Amino acid sequence: MTVTKKTQSENLIPFPESHERNPGIPLELEKIHAIRINRSAVERRAGTLGTRRTVKKQWQAAWLLKAVSCIDLTTLAGDDTPGNVIRLCAKGKRPVRKDLLENLGLAELDLKVGAICVYHNLVETAVSHLKGSSIPVAAVSTGFPAGQISFQQKLKEIEASVMAGASEIDIVISRNLVLTGKWNQLYEEVAAFRKACGHAHMKTILATGELATLTNVARASQVCMMAGADFIKTSTGKESVNATLPVSLVMVRAIRQYYEKTGYRVGFKPAGGIRKAKQSLEWLFLIKEELGEAWLDPSLFRFGASGLLGDIERQLEHFLTGRYSASYRHPMG
Amino acid sequence: MNIQNIYESMEYGPALESREEADQWLSSKKRKLSLYIGGKWQSSKSGRYFDSTNPANKEFLAKISEADQKDVDKAVSAARKAFPSWLKLGPHGRARYLYAIARQIQKHARLLAVLETLDNGKPIRESRDIDIPLAARHFYHHAGWAQVMESEMKDYQAIGVMGQIIPWNFPLLMLAWKIAPALAMGNTVVLKPAEFTSLTALAFAEICDNIGLPPGVVNIVTGAGKTGEMIVNHPEIDKIAFTGSTEVGRILRKATAGSGKKLSLELGGKSPVVVFEDADLDSVVEGIVDAIWFNQGQVCCAGSRLLIQENISELLHTKLRARMEKLRMGNPLDKCIDMGAIVAPVQLKTIRQLVKQGKEEGGVLWQPSWACPKDGYFYPPTLISNVSTSSSIAQVEIFGPVLVSMTFRTPAEAVSLANNTRYGLAASLWTENINLALDIAPKIKAGTIWINCSNVFDAASGFGGYRESGFGREGGKEGLYEYVKPHWESEYKDTPQVFKKADSRKLKSPSVSLPAIDRTAKLYIGGKQARPDGGYSHPLYTPQGQLIGEVGAGNRKDIRNAVEAAHGAASWSKATAHNRAQVLYYVAENLAARGEEFTRRIAQMTGRTRSSSEQEVELSISRIYTYAALADKYDGRVHHTPLRNVTLAMPEPLGVMGIVCPDEFPLLGFLSTVIPAISMGNCVIAVPSETFPLAATDFYQILDTSDVPGGVVNIVTGDRDSLAEVLAKHDDVDGIWYFGSSSGSQKIEYASAENMKRTWVNYGKHPDWSNPKHGEGEDYLRHATQIKNIWVPYGE
């Protein structure tokens, strides 16, 4: 543990602060145990979100641009090299073709993605290629994706990434603690991660596809927020089931409850499986309906996605030209 | 609005469904729509039209023909004419037509949805995602029932011409609920849509025309209440099916009383939403949205009474108000709204008036801060809390987006509050405790119980009411029985079996040396012999004129006492079916032991031969055996509804039943009617044969010795038809069977309209009770029960 605060803050890109950071609160076990989620009812609500709400024409274009601003543009592959990460950074800075933005009347918008999300080894590359853009670099951490390494290694990994310049750390929780109901231990673990993150913002990945029940998802969400999570995030993208609307509904309701109780706004990041523009709108509806407009901002909402941006670009071009677009007409990330 | 502004505000914008095709459809009819009678489009004889308007903006949509008597006559005779060949077409042929209708509804789904929304004011999301798909599903499902009718409904046959009158809240869906089962079972139809919403019914007629449905099988006559009356009173119509208000339902019950027309009524409601402390409250809030703000609350089974466990009341109210603020109201064609317009100004006026009254009675009103659109008939979602049970808005059906809330302390109190209503259409229960949910569901008097969901429907599940919410079911196998009659009914005779009566000129006392010990048959109430309240007894004679004994002359107070006693024995319905079966076997056993005595009694009273009397006793024992056997075998079903849930269709006893026994078989007639009722858990007030009452009064000794709890069977002798009428007029009697004269049947049905008790009368037609086909079987059990559908979604 040799990292000094000075080193950290030198490397840090300021995180957009539109709200006070969640410092966490003492664990309230009784509250955790009392949580009950009715899956069928949740699915019913989630199933009608996209049928009760829709946006068309310029509303759709504006909403899709908001989605772009909330994307954590991600590459998390074994074959990542500086080459493709640098390309991703460039795409993050100019996610939508300049002529399209101009035609949308948004030349001045300075549209960029929410963050670039990479493995630790590529943090430095990303940081150096995003210099001046104010786009944060997010590093997945703590033995991502399975989290099956020692607690000490996890802390070291966080510290290393923060030192390398990551201003957001996407940690994974130990799923076994949820499955065996060890809420105290989970709380302690996440609180320790938060401490290790220091000024870097912490997204806690619940890996909901491995938590078995929605009640577990809701309980784990609350514990992580109580332990000081800045964001709660659905998935690593590596589980067999990743971000779904029902799971997201449960998590955003947990965020709302935490906010109503403490006054702290915790962010939400669905990740994995969101590839289509239309899907991204459903998540924005979910956020607006369940949490309100304050959360429709990259400081409180992110998509963990790699393919989504491409589909949104094509939809935006279609909005402008009335012609269905092809992906090769847009610069790849 | 430019994109930059929207990007910053993240507001929703307009998202209108196109109405172009619907307008084209209306224009192609020159916005003047005819009646569909006998496969032809024709304007009404009167030439009168009325306007259909869009309640969201008051625009004129089309002129609708107003059918008069001649048009209705024509439609009925077209249906009558079509009936034989439609029957002859057979199950498979009818299945093909129903299937074709289902396909057509799907193919033209959007046109139908847009027409519905224009005409009714409901959000396009609902017409598109709920009304029309459910209507198509109803025809698919019933195409199946048509196909398998001969095996699945083998004891039953079509009735004839159906007169069907439907409401404006789900125009096409209610049409489907009516027409699909009617056609599937081989009937033909004259249907009148509500005057506010005729468009989709006429589009449906066009579908029937396009698929080549034989002329006259479906006839659509449009018009207002008057046209409806003509259908109801038409002598050539065999059955009336009505969905609408309890008020009108009552009129129909009275109007058709004694006519022999079958009747099914799906009426109003004041359905409770019961929320226990362990429920998933965020999900409850959405459940409430589905319960009361679906279709602007203009839903007969709307969850309009919110009952909350006291300790979570404040929290739930807070969540609910936050959610209400987020509801979006606007142009019903907008795909991004939750609530549309109220169907008509008259309805809006009623809602306003009732809400005003609720406020005056001390309710605390809450409405969202946003304003309703001004160009149509809109009313905001409304929550009235602090409502007492005595407040009129807690009792009256508002039929609008108005929810009233109150609290309870215990599950028992929740049940009492839930049942503190004249209605009994539906209820939803919210708890994560399956023990609690499955404990409460059977205790609530309602035809549909939704556990952790609300307002979900499917063709495979029967829908319909308890109490004043009407009778009969729509959907599922239980719904088919509304459109059939048993084959053997045609064998019933116009006169009961005639037995020799005493010649009054030959009346004399028994000639014995010692006076016989005076034996007077008393009434049997609450497991005890009771002297008749009036203090009168009447003598009974053998056909030869010998005095047999005297029988108590029961009066209205005896009936009152018997009904009280029957309610006191309500735990009989909770006894296990096995237990009830054991008691019935015991009854049979004791009857067999005293068979000789009953044989003599029957012979003495009726003057019949010994062997004929003996046969009646033997048949009686067998009959008791039949119901002892069926008591634990007359099961419900688990419906295959297309959701992840089990839908349990449970037959429940009606409760307290009056049974007016046939005259001709002193013992067998009494047992054939009383035993099936009690085998299902009902408690009974029996009025035995007036001519030969002593077999029934002798029988109470058998009841006493056979572990039949006191109050389960009560026997009141006396003037049959007047006692019957007292029973029919008693509001705490849930059902009544009457096997007597035609005029008596009329009186029973008429008097029963007040509390909508279930009736089963014989219209002066007499089955042969000695014939098991007539005198026993599941048909009796069906009439002694009503189906409750309990929806239990599952999945953790």
mmCIF file of C-alpha atoms in Angstrom, chain A residues 36-45 48 51-56 58-59 61-63 65-66 69 104 106 109 111 213 215 253 256-257 285 288-290 292-293 296 319, chain B residues 1 3-4 6-7 9-15 125 128-129 278 280 282-283 286 289-290 319 323 326-328 335-338 430 432 452 454-456 644 793-796:
data_model
loop_
_atom_site.group_PDB
_atom_site.id
_atom_site.type_symbol
_atom_site.label_atom_id
_atom_site.label_comp_id
_atom_site.label_asym_id
_atom_site.label_seq_id
_atom_site.Cartn_x
_atom_site.Cartn_y
_atom_site.Cartn_z
ATOM 1 C CA ARG A 36 -38.988 -9.123 -0.927
ATOM 2 C CA ILE A 37 -39.214 -8.928 -4.687
ATOM 3 C CA ASN A 38 -42.060 -10.433 -6.661
ATOM 4 C CA ARG A 39 -40.568 -11.628 -9.897
ATOM 5 C CA SER A 40 -43.772 -11.997 -11.883
ATOM 6 C CA ALA A 41 -44.937 -8.507 -10.990
ATOM 7 C CA VAL A 42 -41.517 -7.064 -11.788
ATOM 8 C CA GLU A 43 -41.494 -8.783 -15.156
ATOM 9 C CA ARG A 44 -44.947 -7.466 -15.914
ATOM 10 C CA ARG A 45 -43.873 -3.886 -15.248
ATOM 11 C CA THR A 48 -44.763 -2.824 -20.456
ATOM 12 C CA THR A 51 -45.011 -0.444 -24.724
ATOM 13 C CA ARG A 52 -46.178 2.438 -22.547
ATOM 14 C CA ARG A 53 -43.472 4.793 -23.715
ATOM 15 C CA THR A 54 -41.946 5.664 -27.026
ATOM 16 C CA VAL A 55 -40.165 8.615 -28.578
ATOM 17 C CA LYS A 56 -40.355 9.558 -32.228
ATOM 18 C CA GLN A 58 -36.549 14.720 -33.027
ATOM 19 C CA TRP A 59 -37.388 13.332 -29.601
ATOM 20 C CA ALA A 61 -32.827 11.654 -32.013
ATOM 21 C CA ALA A 62 -32.269 13.664 -28.846
ATOM 22 C CA TRP A 63 -32.820 10.629 -26.632
ATOM 23 C CA LEU A 65 -27.777 11.241 -28.394
ATOM 24 C CA LYS A 66 -28.305 11.157 -24.629
ATOM 25 C CA SER A 69 -23.306 10.372 -23.861
ATOM 26 C CA LEU A 104 -28.871 17.752 -36.197
ATOM 27 C CA LEU A 106 -25.682 20.112 -32.477
ATOM 28 C CA LEU A 109 -22.725 19.990 -28.220
ATOM 29 C CA LEU A 111 -20.791 15.038 -27.661
ATOM 30 C CA THR A 213 -33.104 -14.464 -7.589
ATOM 31 C CA THR A 215 -34.613 -10.738 -4.136
ATOM 32 C CA ARG A 253 -35.959 0.737 -7.408
ATOM 33 C CA ARG A 256 -34.652 5.080 -5.416
ATOM 34 C CA GLN A 257 -35.205 3.649 -1.961
ATOM 35 C CA PHE A 285 -37.589 5.115 -20.165
ATOM 36 C CA LYS A 288 -36.923 8.449 -16.335
ATOM 37 C CA GLU A 289 -39.988 6.650 -15.027
ATOM 38 C CA GLU A 290 -38.496 5.080 -11.928
ATOM 39 C CA GLY A 292 -36.517 10.773 -12.760
ATOM 40 C CA GLU A 293 -34.665 13.078 -15.136
ATOM 41 C CA LEU A 296 -30.570 10.789 -17.166
ATOM 42 C CA PHE A 319 -33.562 10.240 -38.910
ATOM 43 C CA MET B 1 -38.771 21.871 -30.045
ATOM 44 C CA ILE B 3 -33.044 18.549 -30.472
ATOM 45 C CA GLN B 4 -30.735 20.475 -28.170
ATOM 46 C CA ILE B 6 -34.991 17.922 -25.807
ATOM 47 C CA TYR B 7 -31.488 16.611 -25.117
ATOM 48 C CA SER B 9 -34.949 18.370 -20.811
ATOM 49 C CA MET B 10 -35.350 14.730 -21.816
ATOM 50 C CA GLU B 11 -39.050 15.208 -22.319
ATOM 51 C CA TYR B 12 -41.362 12.896 -24.137
ATOM 52 C CA GLY B 13 -42.844 14.109 -27.388
ATOM 53 C CA PRO B 14 -45.996 13.251 -29.272
ATOM 54 C CA ALA B 15 -46.032 9.763 -30.788
ATOM 55 C CA ARG B 125 -51.494 0.762 -26.056
ATOM 56 C CA ARG B 128 -53.382 -2.684 -29.410
ATOM 57 C CA ASP B 129 -51.761 -4.831 -26.707
ATOM 58 C CA ASP B 278 -44.868 -8.222 3.457
ATOM 59 C CA ASP B 280 -43.308 -6.062 -2.686
ATOM 60 C CA ASP B 282 -43.127 -1.139 -5.632
ATOM 61 C CA SER B 283 -44.807 -3.968 -7.482
ATOM 62 C CA GLU B 286 -47.809 -1.018 -10.498
ATOM 63 C CA VAL B 289 -51.987 1.218 -11.764
ATOM 64 C CA ASP B 290 -53.178 -1.856 -13.665
ATOM 65 C CA LYS B 319 -45.256 5.662 -3.307
ATOM 66 C CA ARG B 323 -46.421 7.108 -9.265
ATOM 67 C CA LYS B 326 -45.831 10.130 -13.453
ATOM 68 C CA LEU B 327 -48.922 8.869 -15.253
ATOM 69 C CA ARG B 328 -49.354 10.503 -18.637
ATOM 70 C CA LYS B 335 -48.424 5.644 -27.950
ATOM 71 C CA CYS B 336 -46.738 7.362 -25.017
ATOM 72 C CA ILE B 337 -49.674 7.895 -22.686
ATOM 73 C CA ASP B 338 -51.142 5.829 -19.881
ATOM 74 C CA TRP B 430 -50.578 -8.774 -2.434
ATOM 75 C CA GLU B 432 -45.089 -12.683 -0.509
ATOM 76 C CA ASN B 452 -49.822 -10.421 -6.838
ATOM 77 C CA SER B 454 -54.466 -7.500 -11.239
ATOM 78 C CA ASN B 455 -56.700 -7.280 -14.276
ATOM 79 C CA VAL B 456 -55.204 -10.203 -16.122
ATOM 80 C CA ARG B 644 -46.255 -18.235 -15.940
ATOM 81 C CA PRO B 793 -48.218 -16.336 -10.736
ATOM 82 C CA TYR B 794 -45.043 -18.061 -9.679
ATOM 83 C CA GLY B 795 -41.286 -17.738 -10.128
ATOM 84 C CA GLU B 796 -38.608 -16.523 -7.771
#
